[in-house]
Coordinates of C-alpha atoms in Angstrom, one line a residue:
M372 CA 10.2 17.5 -22.1
S373 CA 11.6 14.0 -21.6
L374 CA 10.2 11.6 -19.1
S375 CA 12.4 9.2 -17.2
G376 CA 13.1 7.9 -13.7
L377 CA 10.6 7.6 -10.8
V378 CA 7.2 9.1 -11.6
P379 CA 4.8 8.1 -8.8
V380 CA 1.0 8.0 -9.5
L381 CA -0.6 10.2 -6.9
A382 CA -3.5 9.0 -4.8
T383 CA -6.4 11.4 -4.8
P384 CA -7.1 12.2 -1.1
F385 CA -10.7 12.6 0.0
S386 CA -12.3 13.8 3.2
P387 CA -14.5 11.4 5.1
D388 CA -17.5 12.8 3.2
G389 CA -15.9 12.0 -0.1
S390 CA -15.0 15.5 -1.1
L391 CA -11.6 16.4 -2.4
D392 CA -8.9 17.0 0.2
L393 CA -6.8 19.6 -1.6
P394 CA -4.5 20.5 1.3
G395 CA -3.7 16.7 1.7
L396 CA -3.0 16.5 -2.1
R397 CA -0.6 19.4 -1.8
R398 CA 1.3 17.8 1.1
L399 CA 1.4 14.5 -0.8
T400 CA 2.7 16.2 -4.0
A401 CA 5.4 18.1 -2.1
F402 CA 6.5 14.8 -0.4
Q403 CA 7.0 13.2 -3.9
V404 CA 9.3 16.0 -5.1
A405 CA 11.2 16.1 -1.8
S406 CA 11.7 12.3 -1.9
G407 CA 13.4 12.2 -5.3
A408 CA 10.5 11.8 -7.8
T409 CA 11.4 13.0 -11.3
G410 CA 7.8 13.6 -12.2
V411 CA 4.2 13.0 -10.8
A412 CA 1.3 11.4 -12.5
L413 CA -2.4 12.2 -11.9
F414 CA -5.6 10.4 -12.9
G415 CA -4.0 7.0 -13.2
M416 CA -5.5 3.8 -11.9
A417 CA -3.9 4.4 -8.4
S418 CA -5.5 7.9 -8.4
E419 CA -9.1 6.6 -8.5
G420 CA -9.3 8.4 -11.9
F421 CA -12.4 6.3 -12.7
A422 CA -14.3 8.1 -9.9
L423 CA -13.3 11.7 -10.6
T424 CA -15.5 14.3 -12.3
A425 CA -14.3 16.7 -14.8
D426 CA -14.4 19.4 -12.2
D427 CA -12.4 17.2 -9.8
R428 CA -9.8 16.7 -12.5
A429 CA -9.4 20.4 -13.1
R430 CA -9.1 21.2 -9.4
V431 CA -6.6 18.4 -8.8
L432 CA -4.4 19.4 -11.7
A433 CA -4.4 23.0 -10.6
A434 CA -3.4 22.1 -7.0
V435 CA -0.6 19.8 -8.2
R436 CA 0.7 22.3 -10.8
E437 CA 0.8 25.1 -8.1
T438 CA 2.7 22.8 -5.7
V439 CA 5.2 21.4 -8.2
A440 CA 5.8 24.9 -9.6
G441 CA 7.7 23.5 -12.6
A442 CA 10.1 21.4 -10.6
V443 CA 9.1 18.2 -12.2
P444 CA 6.8 17.3 -15.2
I445 CA 3.2 16.5 -14.6
V446 CA 1.6 13.5 -16.4
A447 CA -2.2 13.5 -16.6
G448 CA -4.0 10.3 -17.2
V449 CA -6.6 10.0 -20.0
A450 CA -9.0 7.0 -19.7
A451 CA -12.0 7.5 -22.1
T452 CA -14.0 5.0 -24.1
G453 CA -13.8 6.7 -27.4
T454 CA -11.7 9.2 -29.4
P455 CA -13.9 12.3 -28.9
T456 CA -14.0 11.9 -25.1
A457 CA -10.3 11.1 -24.9
L458 CA -9.6 14.2 -26.9
E459 CA -11.8 16.2 -24.5
Q460 CA -9.9 15.0 -21.5
A461 CA -6.5 15.5 -23.2
R462 CA -7.3 19.1 -24.2
A463 CA -8.5 19.9 -20.7
A464 CA -5.3 18.5 -19.3
A465 CA -3.2 20.5 -21.8
E466 CA -5.1 23.7 -20.9
G467 CA -4.5 22.9 -17.2
G468 CA -0.8 22.7 -17.6
A469 CA 0.0 19.0 -17.9
D470 CA 3.3 18.2 -19.5
A471 CA 2.4 14.7 -20.7
L472 CA -0.6 12.5 -21.2
M473 CA -0.7 8.9 -20.1
V474 CA -3.4 7.4 -22.3
L475 CA -5.3 4.2 -22.0
P476 CA -6.7 2.7 -25.2
P477 CA -10.5 2.8 -25.8
F478 CA -11.8 -0.3 -24.1
M479 CA -15.6 -0.5 -24.2
V480 CA -15.4 -1.5 -27.9
K481 CA -12.1 -3.2 -28.5
P482 CA -10.2 -1.3 -31.2
T483 CA -8.3 -2.9 -34.1
P484 CA -4.6 -2.3 -34.4
S485 CA -5.0 0.3 -37.1
Q486 CA -7.6 2.1 -35.0
L487 CA -5.2 2.2 -32.2
V488 CA -2.5 3.8 -34.4
D489 CA -5.0 6.4 -35.5
F490 CA -6.2 7.0 -31.9
Y491 CA -2.8 7.6 -30.5
G492 CA -1.9 9.7 -33.5
D493 CA -4.9 11.9 -32.9
L494 CA -4.0 12.3 -29.2
G495 CA -0.4 13.2 -30.2
E496 CA -1.7 16.3 -32.0
V497 CA -3.1 17.8 -28.8
G498 CA 0.2 19.1 -27.6
P499 CA 1.6 17.4 -24.5
E500 CA 3.7 14.3 -25.2
V501 CA 1.6 11.1 -25.2
M502 CA 2.5 8.0 -23.2
V503 CA 0.8 4.8 -24.4
Q504 CA -0.5 2.8 -21.4
D505 CA -0.3 -0.9 -22.1
A506 CA -2.6 -2.3 -19.4
P507 CA -4.6 -5.3 -20.7
G508 CA -5.6 -6.3 -17.2
A509 CA -7.7 -3.2 -16.8
T510 CA -8.8 -2.7 -20.4
G511 CA -8.8 -6.1 -22.1
V512 CA -7.0 -4.5 -25.0
A513 CA -3.8 -6.5 -26.0
M514 CA -0.8 -4.6 -27.4
P515 CA 1.8 -7.0 -28.6
E516 CA 5.4 -5.7 -28.9
S517 CA 5.1 -5.2 -32.6
L518 CA 2.0 -3.0 -32.2
I519 CA 3.7 -0.9 -29.5
V520 CA 6.5 -0.3 -32.0
E521 CA 3.9 1.0 -34.5
L522 CA 2.3 3.1 -31.8
S523 CA 5.7 4.7 -31.1
K524 CA 5.9 6.3 -34.6
P525 CA 3.0 8.9 -34.8
H526 CA 4.0 12.5 -34.1
G527 CA 3.7 13.4 -30.4
V528 CA 3.8 9.8 -29.0
G529 CA 7.0 9.6 -26.9
S530 CA 6.7 6.8 -24.3
V531 CA 5.0 3.7 -23.2
K532 CA 4.1 2.3 -19.8
V533 CA 4.2 -1.5 -19.9
E534 CA 1.8 -3.2 -17.5
A535 CA 1.2 -6.5 -19.4
P536 CA 2.7 -9.3 -17.4
P537 CA 5.3 -10.6 -17.5
T538 CA 6.5 -7.0 -17.7
A539 CA 10.3 -7.5 -17.7
P540 CA 10.6 -9.5 -21.0
K541 CA 8.0 -7.3 -22.7
V542 CA 9.9 -4.2 -21.7
A543 CA 13.1 -5.7 -23.1
A544 CA 11.4 -6.6 -26.3
V545 CA 9.9 -3.2 -26.8
V546 CA 13.2 -1.5 -26.0
R547 CA 14.8 -3.5 -28.8
G548 CA 12.1 -2.5 -31.3
V549 CA 11.7 1.2 -30.7
D550 CA 13.9 4.2 -31.4
P551 CA 16.4 5.0 -28.6
D552 CA 14.6 8.3 -27.8
F553 CA 11.3 6.5 -27.1
A554 CA 11.0 6.1 -23.4
V555 CA 9.9 2.7 -22.0
F556 CA 8.5 2.6 -18.4
G557 CA 7.4 -0.2 -16.2
G558 CA 4.2 -0.3 -14.2
Q559 CA 2.4 -2.8 -12.0
N560 CA 3.4 -0.8 -8.8
A561 CA 7.1 -1.4 -9.6
L562 CA 6.7 -5.2 -8.8
F563 CA 9.5 -6.1 -11.3
V564 CA 11.2 -2.7 -11.5
L565 CA 14.8 -4.0 -11.2
E566 CA 14.3 -6.6 -13.9
E567 CA 12.6 -3.9 -16.1
Y568 CA 15.6 -1.6 -15.6
A569 CA 17.9 -4.5 -16.5
G570 CA 15.9 -4.9 -19.8
G571 CA 16.3 -1.2 -20.7
A572 CA 13.4 0.6 -19.0
V573 CA 14.2 4.2 -18.2
G574 CA 11.6 4.7 -15.5
T575 CA 8.8 3.3 -13.4
M576 CA 5.4 4.6 -12.2
P577 CA 4.4 3.0 -8.9
A578 CA 1.9 4.2 -6.3
C579 CA 3.0 7.1 -4.2
E580 CA 3.3 5.9 -0.6
F581 CA 6.9 4.6 -0.7
T582 CA 8.6 7.1 -3.0
D583 CA 11.3 8.0 -0.4
V584 CA 12.1 4.3 0.0
I585 CA 12.2 3.2 -3.6
A586 CA 14.1 6.3 -4.9
P587 CA 17.4 5.3 -3.2
I588 CA 16.9 1.7 -4.4
L589 CA 16.8 2.9 -8.0
A590 CA 19.8 5.2 -7.3
D591 CA 21.8 2.2 -6.1
W592 CA 20.8 0.2 -9.2
T593 CA 21.8 3.1 -11.5
A594 CA 25.1 3.5 -9.7
G595 CA 26.0 -0.2 -10.1
R596 CA 25.3 -1.2 -6.5
R597 CA 23.0 -3.9 -7.6
A598 CA 23.3 -6.2 -4.6
D599 CA 22.3 -3.3 -2.3
A600 CA 19.4 -2.5 -4.6
H601 CA 18.2 -6.1 -4.6
A602 CA 18.5 -6.4 -0.8
A603 CA 16.5 -3.2 -0.1
F604 CA 13.9 -4.0 -2.7
A605 CA 13.3 -7.4 -1.2
R606 CA 12.4 -5.7 2.1
L607 CA 10.0 -3.3 0.3
L608 CA 8.4 -6.1 -1.8
P609 CA 5.7 -7.2 0.7
L610 CA 4.2 -3.7 0.7
I611 CA 4.4 -3.4 -3.1
R612 CA 2.5 -6.7 -3.4
F613 CA -0.1 -5.7 -0.8
G614 CA -0.8 -2.5 -2.8
M615 CA -1.9 -4.7 -5.8
R616 CA -4.9 -6.3 -4.0
Q617 CA -7.8 -6.3 -6.4
G618 CA -10.6 -4.0 -5.1
Y619 CA -8.6 -2.8 -2.1
A620 CA -5.5 -1.3 -3.7
W621 CA -6.7 2.3 -3.4
A622 CA -7.6 1.9 0.3
V623 CA -4.2 0.2 0.9
H624 CA -2.3 3.1 -0.6
K625 CA -4.3 5.6 1.4
K626 CA -4.1 3.8 4.7
V627 CA -0.3 3.8 4.4
L628 CA -0.3 7.5 3.6
V629 CA -2.5 8.1 6.6
R630 CA -0.1 6.2 8.8
R631 CA 2.8 8.2 7.5
G632 CA 1.0 11.5 8.2
L633 CA 0.7 12.6 4.6
I634 CA -3.1 12.6 4.3
A635 CA -5.9 12.7 6.9
S636 CA -8.3 10.1 5.7
A637 CA -8.2 6.8 3.8
A638 CA -11.6 7.4 2.3
V639 CA -12.2 6.0 -1.2
R640 CA -15.0 6.4 -3.7
A641 CA -17.1 3.5 -5.0
P642 CA -16.5 1.1 -6.5
A643 CA -13.2 1.1 -4.6
R644 CA -13.6 -0.6 -1.3
P645 CA -12.5 0.3 2.2
L646 CA -10.3 -2.2 4.0
D647 CA -12.0 -5.0 5.8
A648 CA -10.7 -6.2 9.2
G649 CA -8.7 -9.1 7.8
T650 CA -7.0 -7.0 5.1
L651 CA -6.2 -4.3 7.5
A652 CA -4.6 -6.8 9.9
G653 CA -2.4 -8.1 7.2
L654 CA -1.3 -4.6 6.2
D655 CA -0.5 -3.9 9.8
E656 CA 1.8 -6.9 9.9
V657 CA 3.6 -5.7 6.7
L658 CA 4.0 -2.2 8.0
A659 CA 5.3 -3.4 11.4
V660 CA 8.1 -5.2 9.7
L661 CA 8.9 -2.5 7.2
D662 CA 8.7 0.3 9.9
L663 CA 8.3 3.2 7.4
P664 CA 9.2 6.6 9.0
A665 CA 6.6 9.3 9.4
A666 CA 6.9 11.8 6.6
P667 CA 8.7 15.0 7.6

């Protein structure tokens, strides 16, 4: 299994009472595949993975696996604060049918570089391919390019998602240092995706509300129609930026999904915050200009 291309991070739909909305999750998953996604990711930061119980994770993975039915790979996030708990999450994901693991480093106690090499090596033995998630904004754990090169070497570690700004030059530096079969992805909601692709990235992992819009942009870029790609991306950029609002990002993603008819409720779980009136008004202005179609 080799990851590449557009791998959206699924939101986790909730009913107004905070319970899982599995029918909404199935609709959302089917929309990703129909829109050109080459994989789907669960339990990432855009999924409110921090607010999901072990039972939630098992039910979400089962629903997504059933919906995907092998059409695209499933990437399950692992975000634990130590090796034993990370291994527990990884094994549960493997048993549930995940094809790859997107793994944050331990972050409560900041690990040394050698500890990180051991950590990812241990996770690589679980079974599914491991993606290193370089996200210092969320974890406070810095991974310089030279360390990512070392992290690419243990058995079972096959990719990295670079979310340390500025992402584009770091992507290019990592690509130069790793073996050609080690996949380098961009993150940060695809904010600099075209520059990341120019630097050698083979994929991107944004939020999931605009998959049908960004897929043709990436297709234009890959086909050499770069002016078309830049023009279409510039139109999408205000929504991408809006989806990065600290504290409100999860509610932004879900509000757009509600407007597009993909899920029924924009409910989030604490400490994520629902949209206040001012933020909602700003989002309305962005959506009015972008005029996204309702999902089929």
